[in-house]
Amino acid sequence: MSDIRTYAELIRNGGLVAFPTETVYGLGASAFDPDAIERVFLAKGRPSDNPLIVHISSIEQLRDFAVTIPDQAFTLTEQLWPGPLTLVLPKKPGVLDRITAGLSTVAVRMPDHPLALELISQSGPLVAPSANRSGRPSPTKAAHVHQDFGEQIPVLDGGETRLGLESTVLDLSNDTISILRPGSISRKQIEALLNTTVQERFFHSDGAAKSPGQKYSHYKPVAEVRWIADLPDTLKPDTLYLAAQDLPEQPHLISYQGDLNRMARELYDRFRFADHKAYRYICIQEFELRQDDISTALKNRIDRAVSL
Ligand code: TXA
Ligand code: MG
């Protein structure tokens, strides 16, 4: 772990370090260093009204950021932390405005990755947006971080991330509990643990996004992403096809044999691959949606890549 010590020291000295989590790579900076946080926004080209998630390595650290912690939060953290669940809670006075973009709430999660937990335990809590330039697909490999930032950002390399889609963001800051961003932790799972109904508020049809990140187009490759109901008889060479179902192997087609978890894990890498190969289109075959698996999150990320 001597390597981690070096990265932790970089953070303590105000630097930025990209590190692996179970979801995607994060671009970490000390949650107590306003200048370092400013550099995160600059490096990513991130709009300043899009708040950051604080990453912690122990449950005690939650009290440094959240002013009130409802029992429901403890029920969830006991069962699901460390893990891909971000909780939005009323923020404690003193939490830097730059983290919360001036909101009265703060988003916190404990990542389920040994390197992330070790780094945070040595450096202290980190803000960590996904380690991509704004508008690019989130990185699931160290190489993706290098693609976006060159050698400018040191990367703690933990190989490919296990889940590939960003954490579920759950708003516990008021009486109506809602999922602001779907992820691997499903609505069904949260409802079962809390014994209550949970809203989904990740579509911003009324234009009033509750989670500021919802109004930005994320996860977007250069190739145009489209949903298709069925594959054409003849596949076009300027198109990369992704299909959840089990199909015979063909050039330009990746079939996932019903394994949506693998599709989720690989999605952003496929987006980057399509651009590298200069595909004009990425056509993704529609799949069945369920409330208790990754399909809702996967569809959400693809929808965002499809829309403007
Ligand atoms: O899996 C993840 O969550 C990854 C890894 C690195 O941990 N991080 C990540 O961060 O996806 P980022 O910055 O790319 O996305 C954070 C999302 C944004 O949609 C943002 O608007 C929302 O969380 N968010 C942050 N603070 C919030 C708050 N106080 N209220 C509502 N939404 C918030
Ligand atoms: Mg992001």
mmCIF file of N, CA, C and O in Angstrom, residues 247-291:
data_model
loop_
_atom_site.group_PDB
_atom_site.id
_atom_site.type_symbol
_atom_site.label_atom_id
_atom_site.label_comp_id
_atom_site.label_asym_id
_atom_site.label_seq_id
_atom_site.Cartn_x
_atom_site.Cartn_y
_atom_site.Cartn_z
ATOM 1 N N LEU A 247 -27.427 -13.616 -29.904
ATOM 2 C CA LEU A 247 -27.465 -13.622 -31.368
ATOM 3 C C LEU A 247 -26.184 -14.231 -31.904
ATOM 4 O O LEU A 247 -25.150 -14.161 -31.243
ATOM 5 N N PRO A 248 -26.241 -14.804 -33.114
ATOM 6 C CA PRO A 248 -25.008 -15.342 -33.688
ATOM 7 C C PRO A 248 -23.995 -14.219 -33.914
ATOM 8 O O PRO A 248 -24.381 -13.092 -34.212
ATOM 9 N N GLU A 249 -22.730 -14.567 -33.809
ATOM 10 C CA GLU A 249 -21.673 -13.571 -33.963
ATOM 11 C C GLU A 249 -21.641 -12.989 -35.370
ATOM 12 O O GLU A 249 -21.829 -13.713 -36.339
ATOM 13 N N GLN A 250 -21.448 -11.689 -35.466
ATOM 14 C CA GLN A 250 -21.334 -11.002 -36.758
ATOM 15 C C GLN A 250 -20.414 -9.817 -36.553
ATOM 16 O O GLN A 250 -20.369 -9.272 -35.448
ATOM 17 N N PRO A 251 -19.765 -9.342 -37.609
ATOM 18 C CA PRO A 251 -18.982 -8.116 -37.467
ATOM 19 C C PRO A 251 -19.902 -6.950 -37.101
ATOM 20 O O PRO A 251 -21.065 -6.942 -37.531
ATOM 21 N N HIS A 252 -19.422 -6.005 -36.337
ATOM 22 C CA HIS A 252 -20.142 -4.783 -35.912
ATOM 23 C C HIS A 252 -21.245 -5.051 -34.893
ATOM 24 O O HIS A 252 -21.966 -4.133 -34.529
ATOM 25 N N LEU A 253 -21.395 -6.294 -34.474
ATOM 26 C CA LEU A 253 -22.459 -6.614 -33.507
ATOM 27 C C LEU A 253 -21.855 -7.173 -32.219
ATOM 28 O O LEU A 253 -21.026 -8.078 -32.253
ATOM 29 N N ILE A 254 -22.289 -6.610 -31.094
ATOM 30 C CA ILE A 254 -21.923 -7.200 -29.809
ATOM 31 C C ILE A 254 -23.213 -7.667 -29.159
ATOM 32 O O ILE A 254 -24.133 -6.875 -28.934
ATOM 33 N N SER A 255 -23.282 -8.967 -28.912
ATOM 34 C CA SER A 255 -24.497 -9.502 -28.299
ATOM 35 C C SER A 255 -24.169 -9.951 -26.884
ATOM 36 O O SER A 255 -23.114 -10.527 -26.621
ATOM 37 N N TYR A 256 -25.063 -9.618 -25.961
ATOM 38 C CA TYR A 256 -24.766 -9.829 -24.542
ATOM 39 C C TYR A 256 -25.418 -11.057 -23.939
ATOM 40 O O TYR A 256 -25.372 -11.245 -22.732
ATOM 41 N N GLN A 257 -26.028 -11.879 -24.766
ATOM 42 C CA GLN A 257 -26.603 -13.153 -24.298
ATOM 43 C C GLN A 257 -27.443 -13.011 -23.038
ATOM 44 O O GLN A 257 -27.357 -13.819 -22.116
ATOM 45 N N GLY A 258 -28.221 -11.928 -23.010
ATOM 46 C CA GLY A 258 -29.123 -11.724 -21.883
ATOM 47 C C GLY A 258 -28.454 -11.175 -20.627
ATOM 48 O O GLY A 258 -29.117 -10.972 -19.617
ATOM 49 N N ASP A 259 -27.163 -10.916 -20.698
ATOM 50 C CA ASP A 259 -26.437 -10.462 -19.515
ATOM 51 C C ASP A 259 -26.367 -8.931 -19.481
ATOM 52 O O ASP A 259 -25.398 -8.328 -19.940
ATOM 53 N N LEU A 260 -27.404 -8.311 -18.901
ATOM 54 C CA LEU A 260 -27.439 -6.840 -18.859
ATOM 55 C C LEU A 260 -26.363 -6.271 -17.933
ATOM 56 O O LEU A 260 -25.927 -5.139 -18.104
ATOM 57 N N ASN A 261 -25.942 -7.062 -16.948
ATOM 58 C CA ASN A 261 -24.868 -6.579 -16.072
ATOM 59 C C ASN A 261 -23.578 -6.379 -16.862
ATOM 60 O O ASN A 261 -22.848 -5.414 -16.650
ATOM 61 N N ARG A 262 -23.331 -7.300 -17.790
ATOM 62 C CA ARG A 262 -22.121 -7.164 -18.614
ATOM 63 C C ARG A 262 -22.269 -5.988 -19.576
ATOM 64 O O ARG A 262 -21.329 -5.239 -19.798
ATOM 65 N N MET A 263 -23.468 -5.811 -20.104
ATOM 66 C CA MET A 263 -23.706 -4.682 -21.003
ATOM 67 C C MET A 263 -23.472 -3.364 -20.253
ATOM 68 O O MET A 263 -22.860 -2.435 -20.776
ATOM 69 N N ALA A 264 -23.957 -3.301 -19.002
ATOM 70 C CA ALA A 264 -23.762 -2.101 -18.181
ATOM 71 C C ALA A 264 -22.275 -1.870 -17.915
ATOM 72 O O ALA A 264 -21.773 -0.755 -18.019
ATOM 73 N N ARG A 265 -21.581 -2.963 -17.603
ATOM 74 C CA ARG A 265 -20.154 -2.857 -17.284
ATOM 75 C C ARG A 265 -19.364 -2.340 -18.481
ATOM 76 O O ARG A 265 -18.414 -1.596 -18.346
ATOM 77 N N GLU A 266 -19.782 -2.729 -19.681
ATOM 78 C CA GLU A 266 -19.009 -2.405 -20.884
ATOM 79 C C GLU A 266 -19.506 -1.179 -21.630
ATOM 80 O O GLU A 266 -18.856 -0.732 -22.570
ATOM 81 N N LEU A 267 -20.683 -0.646 -21.271
ATOM 82 C CA LEU A 267 -21.331 0.371 -22.119
ATOM 83 C C LEU A 267 -20.408 1.542 -22.475
ATOM 84 O O LEU A 267 -20.235 1.883 -23.641
ATOM 85 N N TYR A 268 -19.804 2.155 -21.452
ATOM 86 C CA TYR A 268 -18.996 3.356 -21.710
ATOM 87 C C TYR A 268 -17.745 3.015 -22.511
ATOM 88 O O TYR A 268 -17.286 3.806 -23.327
ATOM 89 N N ASP A 269 -17.198 1.825 -22.262
ATOM 90 C CA ASP A 269 -16.030 1.386 -23.033
ATOM 91 C C ASP A 269 -16.427 1.207 -24.504
ATOM 92 O O ASP A 269 -15.674 1.562 -25.409
ATOM 93 N N ARG A 270 -17.621 0.677 -24.745
ATOM 94 C CA ARG A 270 -18.110 0.510 -26.128
ATOM 95 C C ARG A 270 -18.324 1.862 -26.789
ATOM 96 O O ARG A 270 -18.060 2.029 -27.978
ATOM 97 N N PHE A 271 -18.834 2.832 -26.046
ATOM 98 C CA PHE A 271 -19.004 4.187 -26.589
ATOM 99 C C PHE A 271 -17.641 4.731 -27.048
ATOM 100 O O PHE A 271 -17.506 5.277 -28.136
ATOM 101 N N ARG A 272 -16.656 4.572 -26.188
ATOM 102 C CA ARG A 272 -15.323 5.094 -26.537
ATOM 103 C C ARG A 272 -14.729 4.314 -27.706
ATOM 104 O O ARG A 272 -14.084 4.894 -28.588
ATOM 105 N N PHE A 273 -14.948 3.016 -27.706
ATOM 106 C CA PHE A 273 -14.461 2.163 -28.784
ATOM 107 C C PHE A 273 -15.071 2.595 -30.123
ATOM 108 O O PHE A 273 -14.392 2.696 -31.144
ATOM 109 N N ALA A 274 -16.389 2.871 -30.112
ATOM 110 C CA ALA A 274 -17.085 3.277 -31.349
ATOM 111 C C ALA A 274 -16.471 4.555 -31.910
ATOM 112 O O ALA A 274 -16.271 4.682 -33.120
ATOM 113 N N ASP A 275 -16.140 5.482 -31.028
ATOM 114 C CA ASP A 275 -15.508 6.723 -31.498
ATOM 115 C C ASP A 275 -14.108 6.461 -32.024
ATOM 116 O O ASP A 275 -13.701 7.014 -33.047
ATOM 117 N N HIS A 276 -13.386 5.601 -31.338
ATOM 118 C CA HIS A 276 -12.035 5.263 -31.772
ATOM 119 C C HIS A 276 -12.066 4.661 -33.175
ATOM 120 O O HIS A 276 -11.206 4.926 -34.009
ATOM 121 N N LYS A 277 -13.076 3.845 -33.437
ATOM 122 C CA LYS A 277 -13.207 3.192 -34.748
ATOM 123 C C LYS A 277 -13.984 4.051 -35.736
ATOM 124 O O LYS A 277 -14.283 3.599 -36.847
ATOM 125 N N ALA A 278 -14.352 5.260 -35.308
ATOM 126 C CA ALA A 278 -15.066 6.217 -36.168
ATOM 127 C C ALA A 278 -16.404 5.680 -36.694
ATOM 128 O O ALA A 278 -16.797 5.984 -37.825
ATOM 129 N N TYR A 279 -17.095 4.881 -35.892
ATOM 130 C CA TYR A 279 -18.468 4.503 -36.258
ATOM 131 C C TYR A 279 -19.328 5.771 -36.275
ATOM 132 O O TYR A 279 -19.118 6.668 -35.455
ATOM 133 N N ARG A 280 -20.292 5.837 -37.191
ATOM 134 C CA ARG A 280 -21.182 7.003 -37.238
ATOM 135 C C ARG A 280 -22.366 6.833 -36.292
ATOM 136 O O ARG A 280 -22.905 7.807 -35.783
ATOM 137 N N TYR A 281 -22.785 5.586 -36.114
ATOM 138 C CA TYR A 281 -23.961 5.318 -35.275
ATOM 139 C C TYR A 281 -23.682 4.183 -34.299
ATOM 140 O O TYR A 281 -22.897 3.277 -34.598
ATOM 141 N N ILE A 282 -24.359 4.263 -33.167
ATOM 142 C CA ILE A 282 -24.394 3.132 -32.238
ATOM 143 C C ILE A 282 -25.870 2.804 -32.076
ATOM 144 O O ILE A 282 -26.642 3.642 -31.580
ATOM 145 N N CYS A 283 -26.285 1.643 -32.543
ATOM 146 C CA CYS A 283 -27.691 1.255 -32.440
ATOM 147 C C CYS A 283 -27.839 0.204 -31.350
ATOM 148 O O CYS A 283 -27.157 -0.825 -31.371
ATOM 149 N N ILE A 284 -28.707 0.489 -30.405
ATOM 150 C CA ILE A 284 -28.872 -0.407 -29.261
ATOM 151 C C ILE A 284 -30.279 -0.976 -29.282
ATOM 152 O O ILE A 284 -31.258 -0.223 -29.338
ATOM 153 N N GLN A 285 -30.354 -2.276 -29.253
ATOM 154 C CA GLN A 285 -31.668 -2.923 -29.316
ATOM 155 C C GLN A 285 -32.381 -2.784 -27.967
ATOM 156 O O GLN A 285 -31.772 -2.999 -26.897
ATOM 157 N N GLU A 286 -33.665 -2.413 -28.043
ATOM 158 C CA GLU A 286 -34.464 -2.247 -26.816
ATOM 159 C C GLU A 286 -34.499 -3.554 -26.018
ATOM 160 O O GLU A 286 -34.485 -4.628 -26.599
ATOM 161 N N PHE A 287 -34.551 -3.406 -24.702
ATOM 162 C CA PHE A 287 -34.634 -4.606 -23.848
ATOM 163 C C PHE A 287 -35.722 -4.397 -22.808
ATOM 164 O O PHE A 287 -36.176 -3.275 -22.577
ATOM 165 N N GLU A 288 -36.109 -5.494 -22.186
ATOM 166 C CA GLU A 288 -37.182 -5.449 -21.196
ATOM 167 C C GLU A 288 -36.712 -4.744 -19.922
ATOM 168 O O GLU A 288 -35.593 -4.975 -19.458
ATOM 169 N N LEU A 289 -37.602 -3.909 -19.372
ATOM 170 C CA LEU A 289 -37.259 -3.181 -18.147
ATOM 171 C C LEU A 289 -37.799 -3.895 -16.921
ATOM 172 O O LEU A 289 -38.934 -4.361 -16.920
ATOM 173 N N ARG A 290 -36.988 -3.948 -15.880
ATOM 174 C CA ARG A 290 -37.438 -4.516 -14.605
ATOM 175 C C ARG A 290 -37.113 -3.540 -13.488
ATOM 176 O O ARG A 290 -36.229 -2.694 -13.634
ATOM 177 N N GLN A 291 -37.837 -3.656 -12.385
ATOM 178 C CA GLN A 291 -37.638 -2.732 -11.257
ATOM 179 C C GLN A 291 -36.541 -3.218 -10.309
ATOM 180 O O GLN A 291 -36.183 -2.506 -9.380
#
